[in-house]
Short mmCIF file of C-alpha atoms and ligand atoms in Angstrom, two decimals:
data_model
loop_
_atom_site.label_atom_id
_atom_site.label_comp_id
_atom_site.label_asym_id
_atom_site.label_seq_id
_atom_site.Cartn_x
_atom_site.Cartn_y
_atom_site.Cartn_z
CA MET I 1440 -7.43 -11.42 -37.56
CA ASP I 1441 -7.48 -15.17 -36.98
CA VAL I 1442 -7.66 -16.38 -33.39
CA ALA I 1443 -7.18 -19.56 -31.35
CA VAL I 1444 -8.84 -20.90 -28.21
CA LEU I 1445 -6.79 -23.29 -26.05
CA GLY I 1446 -9.06 -25.64 -24.06
CA LEU I 1447 -12.45 -26.32 -25.60
CA GLY I 1448 -14.45 -27.07 -22.45
CA GLU I 1449 -17.34 -24.98 -21.05
CA MET I 1450 -15.42 -21.71 -20.95
CA GLY I 1451 -13.66 -22.45 -24.23
CA GLY I 1452 -17.14 -22.61 -25.80
CA THR I 1453 -17.94 -19.18 -24.33
CA HIS I 1454 -14.70 -17.78 -25.77
CA VAL I 1455 -15.50 -19.24 -29.19
CA GLY I 1456 -18.95 -17.60 -28.96
CA ALA I 1457 -17.42 -14.14 -28.38
CA MET I 1458 -14.97 -14.65 -31.24
CA ARG I 1459 -17.78 -15.63 -33.57
CA ALA I 1460 -19.74 -12.54 -32.53
CA SER I 1461 -16.79 -10.18 -33.07
CA PRO I 1462 -16.50 -8.23 -36.34
CA HIS I 1463 -12.69 -8.33 -35.96
CA VAL I 1464 -12.31 -12.12 -36.22
CA GLY I 1465 -11.70 -14.28 -39.30
CA ALA I 1466 -10.93 -17.97 -38.78
CA ILE I 1467 -11.27 -19.49 -35.29
CA TYR I 1468 -8.93 -22.34 -34.36
CA GLY I 1469 -9.09 -24.57 -31.29
CA TYR I 1470 -6.65 -26.70 -29.32
CA GLU I 1471 -7.14 -29.73 -27.05
CA PRO I 1472 -4.22 -32.02 -26.16
CA ASP I 1473 -6.14 -35.20 -26.99
CA ALA I 1474 -6.71 -35.66 -30.74
CA ALA I 1475 -10.09 -37.37 -30.40
CA ARG I 1476 -11.41 -34.71 -28.01
CA ALA I 1477 -10.05 -31.96 -30.26
CA ALA I 1478 -11.95 -33.44 -33.20
CA ALA I 1479 -15.18 -33.94 -31.22
CA ARG I 1480 -15.22 -30.50 -29.58
CA GLY I 1481 -14.06 -28.80 -32.78
CA LYS I 1482 -17.06 -30.29 -34.55
CA GLU I 1483 -19.49 -29.31 -31.77
CA LEU I 1484 -18.21 -25.74 -31.65
CA GLY I 1485 -17.71 -25.38 -35.41
CA VAL I 1486 -13.98 -24.52 -35.22
CA GLN I 1487 -10.85 -26.01 -36.79
CA ALA I 1488 -9.42 -27.90 -33.81
CA THR I 1489 -6.06 -29.61 -33.49
CA ASN I 1490 -3.87 -31.25 -30.86
CA ASP I 1491 -0.74 -29.61 -32.33
CA LEU I 1492 -0.19 -26.46 -30.28
CA ALA I 1493 3.21 -25.68 -31.83
CA ALA I 1494 1.65 -25.58 -35.31
CA LEU I 1495 -1.07 -23.19 -34.13
CA LEU I 1496 1.52 -20.89 -32.58
CA ARG I 1497 3.57 -20.91 -35.81
CA ASN I 1498 0.56 -19.71 -37.83
CA PRO I 1499 1.25 -16.00 -38.52
CA ALA I 1500 -2.42 -15.20 -39.25
CA ILE I 1501 -3.36 -16.04 -35.63
CA LYS I 1502 -2.93 -12.81 -33.68
CA LEU I 1503 -4.83 -13.60 -30.47
CA VAL I 1504 -4.69 -16.74 -28.32
CA SER I 1505 -7.40 -17.16 -25.71
CA ILE I 1506 -6.55 -19.60 -22.90
CA ALA I 1507 -9.50 -21.47 -21.37
CA SER I 1508 -7.61 -24.64 -20.48
CA ILE I 1509 -7.25 -26.19 -17.03
CA ASN I 1510 -5.46 -23.98 -14.48
CA ALA I 1511 -2.31 -26.13 -14.29
CA VAL I 1512 -1.24 -25.16 -17.84
CA HIS I 1513 -2.24 -21.46 -17.96
CA ALA I 1514 1.24 -20.09 -17.23
CA ALA I 1515 3.17 -22.34 -19.62
CA GLN I 1516 0.70 -21.76 -22.46
CA ALA I 1517 0.54 -17.98 -21.92
CA ILE I 1518 4.33 -17.70 -21.91
CA GLU I 1519 4.70 -19.88 -25.01
CA ALA I 1520 2.06 -17.87 -26.88
CA LEU I 1521 3.59 -14.50 -25.86
CA ARG I 1522 7.02 -15.70 -27.02
CA ALA I 1523 5.43 -16.74 -30.33
CA GLY I 1524 4.33 -13.12 -30.75
CA LYS I 1525 0.63 -13.64 -29.98
CA ALA I 1526 -1.62 -11.39 -27.93
CA VAL I 1527 -2.93 -13.44 -25.00
CA MET I 1528 -6.15 -13.44 -23.05
CA CYS I 1529 -5.83 -15.94 -20.18
CA GLU I 1530 -8.59 -17.12 -17.86
CA LYS I 1531 -8.13 -16.69 -14.13
CA PRO I 1532 -6.36 -17.90 -12.09
CA MET I 1533 -3.17 -16.72 -13.75
CA ALA I 1534 -1.29 -19.73 -12.44
CA GLU I 1535 -1.18 -22.27 -9.64
CA SER I 1536 1.89 -20.68 -8.01
CA LEU I 1537 3.03 -17.12 -7.44
CA ALA I 1538 6.34 -17.93 -9.15
CA ASP I 1539 4.50 -18.99 -12.32
CA ALA I 1540 2.27 -15.89 -12.24
CA ARG I 1541 5.44 -13.81 -11.96
CA ARG I 1542 6.96 -15.61 -14.96
CA MET I 1543 3.89 -14.62 -16.98
CA VAL I 1544 4.36 -10.94 -16.10
CA GLU I 1545 8.07 -11.25 -16.94
CA ALA I 1546 7.28 -12.82 -20.32
CA GLN I 1547 4.84 -10.00 -21.04
CA ARG I 1548 7.51 -7.41 -20.18
CA GLU I 1549 10.24 -9.16 -22.19
CA THR I 1550 8.06 -9.47 -25.29
CA GLY I 1551 6.12 -6.22 -24.89
CA GLY I 1552 3.08 -8.33 -25.83
CA PHE I 1553 -0.57 -8.04 -24.86
CA LEU I 1554 -1.61 -10.07 -21.78
CA GLN I 1555 -4.95 -9.63 -20.02
CA ILE I 1556 -6.35 -11.97 -17.36
CA GLY I 1557 -10.04 -12.91 -17.39
CA PHE I 1558 -11.29 -11.03 -14.35
CA GLU I 1559 -14.64 -10.59 -16.07
CA LEU I 1560 -16.42 -9.12 -13.04
CA ARG I 1561 -14.70 -5.84 -13.91
CA TYR I 1562 -16.98 -5.91 -16.99
CA SER I 1563 -20.15 -7.05 -15.17
CA ARG I 1564 -22.65 -4.21 -14.73
CA ILE I 1565 -23.53 -4.74 -11.06
CA TYR I 1566 -19.85 -4.20 -10.19
CA THR I 1567 -19.04 -1.53 -12.79
CA LEU I 1568 -21.98 0.48 -11.41
CA ALA I 1569 -20.62 0.11 -7.86
CA LYS I 1570 -17.22 1.26 -9.11
CA GLU I 1571 -18.81 4.25 -10.93
CA TRP I 1572 -20.60 5.29 -7.72
CA ILE I 1573 -17.32 5.01 -5.80
CA ASP I 1574 -15.37 6.97 -8.44
CA ARG I 1575 -18.03 9.71 -8.43
CA GLY I 1576 -17.39 10.10 -4.69
CA LEU I 1577 -20.96 9.10 -3.77
CA ILE I 1578 -19.86 7.04 -0.76
CA GLY I 1579 -16.75 9.08 0.10
CA THR I 1580 -13.59 7.10 0.83
CA VAL I 1581 -14.00 3.31 0.98
CA VAL I 1582 -12.99 2.13 4.45
CA ASN I 1583 -14.44 -1.35 4.72
CA SER I 1584 -15.86 -4.03 2.45
CA HIS I 1585 -17.39 -7.43 3.09
CA CYS I 1586 -18.07 -10.16 0.57
CA ARG I 1587 -20.29 -13.11 1.46
CA TYR I 1588 -20.43 -15.96 -1.03
CA TYR I 1589 -22.34 -19.15 -0.19
CA CYS I 1590 -23.26 -21.69 -2.86
CA SER I 1591 -23.84 -25.38 -3.46
CA GLU I 1592 -21.19 -27.93 -4.42
CA PHE I 1593 -21.18 -27.70 -8.20
CA HIS I 1594 -17.64 -28.90 -8.96
CA SER I 1595 -18.53 -32.63 -8.67
CA LYS I 1596 -16.51 -35.69 -7.69
CA ASN I 1597 -13.41 -36.68 -9.64
CA THR I 1598 -13.09 -33.58 -11.79
CA TRP I 1599 -9.94 -31.47 -12.22
CA ARG I 1600 -11.54 -28.89 -9.94
CA SER I 1601 -12.33 -31.18 -6.97
CA ASN I 1602 -9.07 -33.15 -7.41
CA SER I 1603 -6.86 -30.07 -7.59
CA PRO I 1604 -4.57 -29.47 -4.61
CA GLY I 1605 -4.75 -25.76 -5.55
CA THR I 1606 -7.33 -24.03 -3.36
CA LEU I 1607 -10.58 -22.39 -4.41
CA ILE I 1608 -8.95 -19.05 -3.54
CA GLY I 1609 -7.32 -19.06 -6.99
CA GLU I 1610 -10.06 -20.90 -8.83
CA LYS I 1611 -13.05 -18.93 -7.47
CA LEU I 1612 -12.21 -16.28 -4.93
CA SER I 1613 -9.56 -14.47 -6.98
CA HIS I 1614 -12.51 -12.74 -8.75
CA TYR I 1615 -13.80 -11.41 -5.43
CA ILE I 1616 -10.40 -10.37 -4.06
CA ASP I 1617 -9.83 -8.58 -7.36
CA LEU I 1618 -13.04 -6.57 -6.89
CA GLN I 1619 -12.12 -5.62 -3.32
CA ARG I 1620 -8.79 -4.22 -4.57
CA TRP I 1621 -10.61 -2.42 -7.40
CA PHE I 1622 -13.27 -0.90 -5.13
CA THR I 1623 -10.77 0.16 -2.47
CA GLY I 1624 -8.31 1.62 -4.99
CA SER I 1625 -5.40 0.66 -2.76
CA GLU I 1626 -2.95 -2.21 -2.42
CA VAL I 1627 -3.24 -5.06 0.07
CA GLU I 1628 -0.71 -4.72 2.87
CA ASP I 1629 -1.36 -7.82 4.94
CA VAL I 1630 -3.60 -10.87 4.95
CA PHE I 1631 -4.98 -13.21 7.59
CA SER I 1632 -7.02 -16.19 6.48
CA MET I 1633 -8.53 -19.30 8.06
CA HIS I 1634 -10.56 -22.27 6.97
CA ALA I 1635 -12.62 -24.76 8.92
CA PRO I 1636 -12.50 -28.56 8.45
CA ASN I 1637 -14.18 -29.69 5.25
CA VAL I 1638 -17.82 -30.65 4.89
CA VAL I 1639 -17.22 -31.87 1.30
CA PRO I 1640 -15.03 -34.94 1.98
CA TYR I 1641 -13.77 -35.57 -1.56
CA PHE I 1642 -12.32 -32.10 -2.25
CA ASN I 1643 -8.53 -32.12 -2.36
CA HIS I 1644 -8.58 -28.59 -0.88
CA PRO I 1645 -10.66 -26.59 1.62
CA ASP I 1646 -14.33 -25.99 0.82
CA ASN I 1647 -14.51 -22.78 2.87
CA HIS I 1648 -12.38 -19.70 3.57
CA GLN I 1649 -12.48 -16.57 5.70
CA ILE I 1650 -10.00 -14.08 4.28
CA ASN I 1651 -9.17 -10.75 5.94
CA MET I 1652 -7.13 -8.09 4.19
CA ARG I 1653 -5.75 -4.72 5.29
CA PHE I 1654 -4.90 -2.15 2.62
CA THR I 1655 -2.10 0.41 2.65
CA CYS I 1656 -4.73 3.22 2.84
CA GLY I 1657 -6.01 1.75 6.14
CA ALA I 1658 -9.19 0.21 4.68
CA ILE I 1659 -9.99 -3.42 5.49
CA ALA I 1660 -11.90 -6.13 3.61
CA ASP I 1661 -13.14 -9.61 4.35
CA LEU I 1662 -14.33 -12.44 2.18
CA ASN I 1663 -16.42 -15.25 3.62
CA PHE I 1664 -16.97 -18.31 1.43
CA SER I 1665 -18.48 -21.77 1.77
CA MET I 1666 -19.43 -24.27 -0.88
CA TYR I 1667 -22.13 -26.46 0.65
CA VAL I 1668 -24.94 -24.62 2.38
CA ALA I 1669 -27.16 -23.85 -0.61
CA GLU I 1670 -29.66 -26.30 -2.02
CA SER I 1671 -27.82 -28.56 -4.48
CA ASP I 1672 -28.01 -27.63 -8.10
CA HIS I 1673 -25.80 -29.10 -10.73
CA ARG I 1674 -25.55 -25.96 -12.79
CA ASP I 1675 -23.49 -22.84 -12.13
CA PRO I 1676 -25.64 -20.90 -9.63
CA LEU I 1677 -24.38 -17.65 -11.11
CA LEU I 1678 -25.92 -18.46 -14.45
CA GLU I 1679 -29.22 -20.17 -13.72
CA MET I 1680 -32.32 -20.06 -11.54
CA LEU I 1681 -31.53 -16.93 -9.58
CA GLU I 1682 -35.08 -16.43 -8.45
CA LYS I 1683 -35.24 -19.93 -7.01
CA GLN I 1684 -31.82 -19.56 -5.48
CA ALA I 1685 -32.46 -16.18 -3.89
CA ASP I 1686 -33.72 -17.84 -0.71
CA ASP I 1687 -32.41 -21.40 -0.76
CA GLY I 1688 -29.04 -20.70 0.84
CA HIS I 1689 -27.28 -19.06 -2.09
CA CYS I 1690 -25.74 -15.70 -1.28
CA LEU I 1691 -23.37 -13.45 -3.20
CA GLN I 1692 -23.24 -10.01 -1.69
CA TYR I 1693 -20.83 -7.17 -1.18
CA HIS I 1694 -21.29 -4.47 1.43
CA ILE I 1695 -18.95 -1.59 0.72
CA PHE I 1696 -18.77 1.06 3.41
CA GLY I 1697 -17.39 4.56 2.77
CA THR I 1698 -17.06 7.73 4.81
CA LYS I 1699 -20.16 9.26 3.12
CA GLY I 1700 -22.30 6.27 2.22
CA ALA I 1701 -22.48 2.58 1.46
CA ILE I 1702 -23.20 0.18 -1.40
CA GLU I 1703 -24.72 -3.31 -1.36
CA THR I 1704 -24.56 -5.61 -4.40
CA ASP I 1705 -26.84 -8.64 -4.24
CA VAL I 1706 -26.60 -11.12 -7.11
CA PHE I 1707 -29.39 -13.44 -5.97
CA ARG I 1708 -31.81 -10.55 -5.41
CA ARG I 1709 -30.76 -8.92 -8.73
CA ARG I 1710 -30.23 -5.59 -7.02
CA ILE I 1711 -27.67 -2.93 -6.18
CA ARG I 1712 -28.40 -0.28 -3.53
CA ARG I 1713 -26.69 2.83 -2.27
CA TRP I 1714 -26.98 4.68 1.03
CA ALA I 1715 -25.96 8.30 1.64
CA PHE I 1716 -24.75 9.49 5.07
CA THR I 1717 -25.28 13.05 6.30
CA ASP I 1718 -24.65 14.87 9.56
CA SER I 1719 -27.40 16.09 11.93
CA PRO I 1720 -27.37 17.68 15.38
CA GLU I 1721 -28.05 14.27 16.98
CA ARG I 1722 -26.24 11.69 14.88
CA LEU I 1723 -24.92 10.45 11.55
CA VAL I 1724 -28.01 9.97 9.39
CA SER I 1725 -28.20 7.26 6.73
CA LYS I 1726 -30.71 7.30 3.89
CA LEU I 1727 -31.31 4.71 1.19
CA ALA I 1728 -30.56 6.85 -1.86
CA GLU I 1729 -30.78 4.55 -4.87
CA THR I 1730 -31.86 1.02 -5.85
CA VAL I 1731 -31.19 -0.43 -9.31
CA ARG I 1732 -32.66 -3.77 -10.39
CA TYR I 1733 -32.19 -5.87 -13.50
CA THR I 1734 -34.14 -8.63 -15.18
CA PRO I 1735 -33.26 -12.32 -15.71
CA ALA I 1736 -32.61 -11.58 -19.39
CA ASP I 1737 -29.75 -9.29 -18.30
CA ASP I 1738 -28.12 -11.72 -15.83
CA ASN I 1739 -25.03 -12.38 -17.92
CA ALA I 1740 -24.34 -8.71 -18.61
CA TRP I 1741 -24.90 -7.81 -14.95
CA ILE I 1742 -23.17 -10.62 -13.06
CA HIS I 1743 -21.09 -12.83 -15.36
CA ASN I 1744 -20.05 -10.83 -18.39
CA THR I 1745 -17.37 -13.07 -19.84
CA HIS I 1746 -18.89 -12.51 -23.28
CA GLY I 1747 -18.67 -8.71 -23.06
CA GLN I 1748 -15.16 -8.89 -21.63
CA ASN I 1749 -13.98 -11.17 -24.43
CA LEU I 1750 -15.55 -9.00 -27.13
CA ARG I 1751 -13.76 -5.99 -25.65
CA ILE I 1752 -10.39 -7.79 -25.44
CA ILE I 1753 -10.69 -8.88 -29.10
CA GLU I 1754 -11.41 -5.25 -30.02
CA LEU I 1755 -8.41 -3.98 -28.02
CA VAL I 1756 -6.09 -6.46 -29.75
CA ALA I 1757 -7.53 -5.75 -33.21
CA LYS I 1758 -6.99 -2.00 -32.68
CA GLY I 1759 -3.50 -2.42 -31.22
CA LEU I 1760 -4.58 -1.02 -27.84
CA PRO I 1761 -3.11 -2.15 -24.48
CA PRO I 1762 -4.98 -4.33 -21.95
CA GLU I 1763 -7.54 -2.49 -19.82
CA THR I 1764 -6.13 -4.26 -16.77
CA PRO I 1765 -2.37 -4.87 -17.01
CA ALA I 1766 -1.12 -8.33 -16.06
CA SER I 1767 0.93 -6.71 -13.27
CA ASP I 1768 -2.36 -5.54 -11.68
CA SER I 1769 -3.89 -9.03 -11.87
CA PHE I 1770 -0.66 -10.35 -10.34
CA GLU I 1771 -1.39 -8.29 -7.21
CA THR I 1772 -4.78 -10.01 -6.90
CA MET I 1773 -3.15 -13.43 -7.29
CA LYS I 1774 -0.50 -12.45 -4.75
CA ALA I 1775 -3.14 -11.56 -2.13
CA GLY I 1776 -4.71 -14.98 -2.76
CA PHE I 1777 -1.38 -16.78 -2.33
CA ALA I 1778 -0.75 -14.73 0.84
CA ALA I 1779 -4.10 -16.07 2.16
CA GLU I 1780 -2.95 -19.64 1.44
CA VAL I 1781 0.33 -19.05 3.31
CA SER I 1782 -1.63 -17.52 6.19
CA GLU I 1783 -3.89 -20.58 6.41
CA ARG I 1784 -0.94 -23.01 6.29
CA GLU I 1785 1.22 -21.14 8.79
CA ARG I 1786 -1.60 -19.73 10.96
CA ARG I 1787 -0.30 -16.17 10.98
CA ILE I 1788 -0.71 -12.74 9.44
CA VAL I 1789 1.22 -12.59 6.15
CA ARG I 1790 2.64 -9.30 4.97
CA MET I 1791 2.51 -8.82 1.21
CA SER I 1792 6.10 -7.54 1.39
CA GLU I 1793 7.20 -11.09 2.34
CA LEU I 1794 6.18 -12.37 -1.12
CA ALA I 1795 7.81 -11.80 -4.49
CA THR I 1796 7.04 -8.65 -6.44
CA ALA I 1797 6.16 -8.72 -10.12
N1 LIG B 804 -14.02 -16.16 -15.65
C1 LIG B 804 -14.92 -17.01 -15.20
O1 LIG B 804 -15.92 -16.62 -14.66
C2 LIG B 804 -14.69 -18.49 -15.40
C3 LIG B 804 -15.77 -19.37 -15.30
C4 LIG B 804 -15.53 -20.72 -15.53
C5 LIG B 804 -14.24 -21.17 -15.80
N2 LIG B 804 -13.21 -20.28 -15.85
C6 LIG B 804 -11.83 -20.75 -16.11
O2 LIG B 804 -11.78 -21.30 -17.42
C7 LIG B 804 -10.90 -22.42 -17.45
C8 LIG B 804 -11.64 -23.62 -18.00
O3 LIG B 804 -12.74 -23.92 -17.19
P1 LIG B 804 -13.98 -24.78 -17.76
O4 LIG B 804 -15.13 -24.49 -16.86
O5 LIG B 804 -14.14 -24.55 -19.21
O6 LIG B 804 -13.45 -26.26 -17.49
P2 LIG B 804 -13.74 -27.55 -18.39
O7 LIG B 804 -13.33 -28.70 -17.56
O8 LIG B 804 -15.14 -27.49 -18.92
O9 LIG B 804 -12.76 -27.37 -19.63
C9 LIG B 804 -11.36 -27.49 -19.53
C10 LIG B 804 -10.86 -27.97 -20.88
O10 LIG B 804 -9.42 -27.93 -20.90
C11 LIG B 804 -9.00 -29.10 -21.60
N3 LIG B 804 -7.60 -29.37 -21.29
C12 LIG B 804 -7.04 -30.26 -20.44
N4 LIG B 804 -5.69 -30.17 -20.50
C13 LIG B 804 -5.41 -29.20 -21.40
C14 LIG B 804 -4.21 -28.65 -21.92
N5 LIG B 804 -3.01 -29.09 -21.51
N6 LIG B 804 -4.30 -27.68 -22.86
C15 LIG B 804 -5.50 -27.23 -23.30
N7 LIG B 804 -6.67 -27.73 -22.86
C16 LIG B 804 -6.63 -28.69 -21.92
C17 LIG B 804 -9.97 -30.18 -21.14
O11 LIG B 804 -9.93 -31.30 -22.00
C18 LIG B 804 -11.28 -29.42 -21.19
O12 LIG B 804 -11.87 -29.47 -22.46
C19 LIG B 804 -10.41 -22.59 -16.01
O13 LIG B 804 -9.16 -21.96 -15.87
C20 LIG B 804 -11.44 -21.87 -15.18
O14 LIG B 804 -10.91 -21.34 -13.97
C21 LIG B 804 -13.42 -18.94 -15.67
#
């Protein structure tokens, strides 16, 4: 099948790379709204790029549209592509408002089309291994999970990211909320979130968040994020220099506690560990049961597997299979993020039942 990538920036280049590597793909087309940029990026990436989106969507040979454009246009482009009969892979965040995310799910239902959101951490080995351990019952029932994510400012002044009034909850933390839902296997019931005054003065949104969630099963989760403590590095800290960054202020860890054990994922130490709990006459006994490490060559597959995710989505579409994560599931992740924003604005616990359903 022929395919198209909308938005030929950094992530657009990654999407083109997966399409080129897929045995299911013929011609690759690209779209950028500015004609000169379309021509320049098309040449750099070796794709036929245009600034005429309507013409791309009219092309019957294009079966899959991959959206890697700026967040503000995700919803409109996904809906237009679904209505044109295309399968759609759309980068996170789904949209900048809950109403727009809901419109995407509605368009998917109306058209019966394929829509999967780019929550690539569900394809990244460090997290799929944690999920396998949970599903095998190795830590019992998940009751509590903590995510700590500290990094440097790598969004830069005067970019769409730092200028956006939309918070980093959608742009970055939706990945980590999504994992907490996935690990817990339950739906978020209520959310309380706070942020401190900014350290980064030129961000048009908070640079830190502390999000607390309670799930319907009784489990709780928290997510603690700040974007300034780590030593400055102008590349994505998830992709480069992990060894250097392991002890310079960067931190990306989950601690997942269950009734029979616990799991720790540690991106900057390239390690995942599991503890097993047993009873004894005196106390609950905990034993470190398993440690799995990976090498720098495997970083992308273990912590940032956009490539593997995209290859899989292309395969699903080519074989006429449904998305592995339905858009309605990703909507629940987005909804928890929007609930956190409401909580921060209104300084109160927000019940998920107050917000729209998909
Ligand atoms: N899944 C992940 O881990 C991950 C990582 C990075 C980025 N992303 C997502 O990918 C998307 C792109 O991020 P990026 O890092 O490539 O940003 P980028 O700034 O490098 O690229 C964005 C591109 O979109 C283009 N653009 C602007 N308006 C557009 C429009 N109306 N239609 C189509 N293209 C338009 C810009 O010209 C630019 O080329 C964002 O939604 C981001 O959240 C996801």
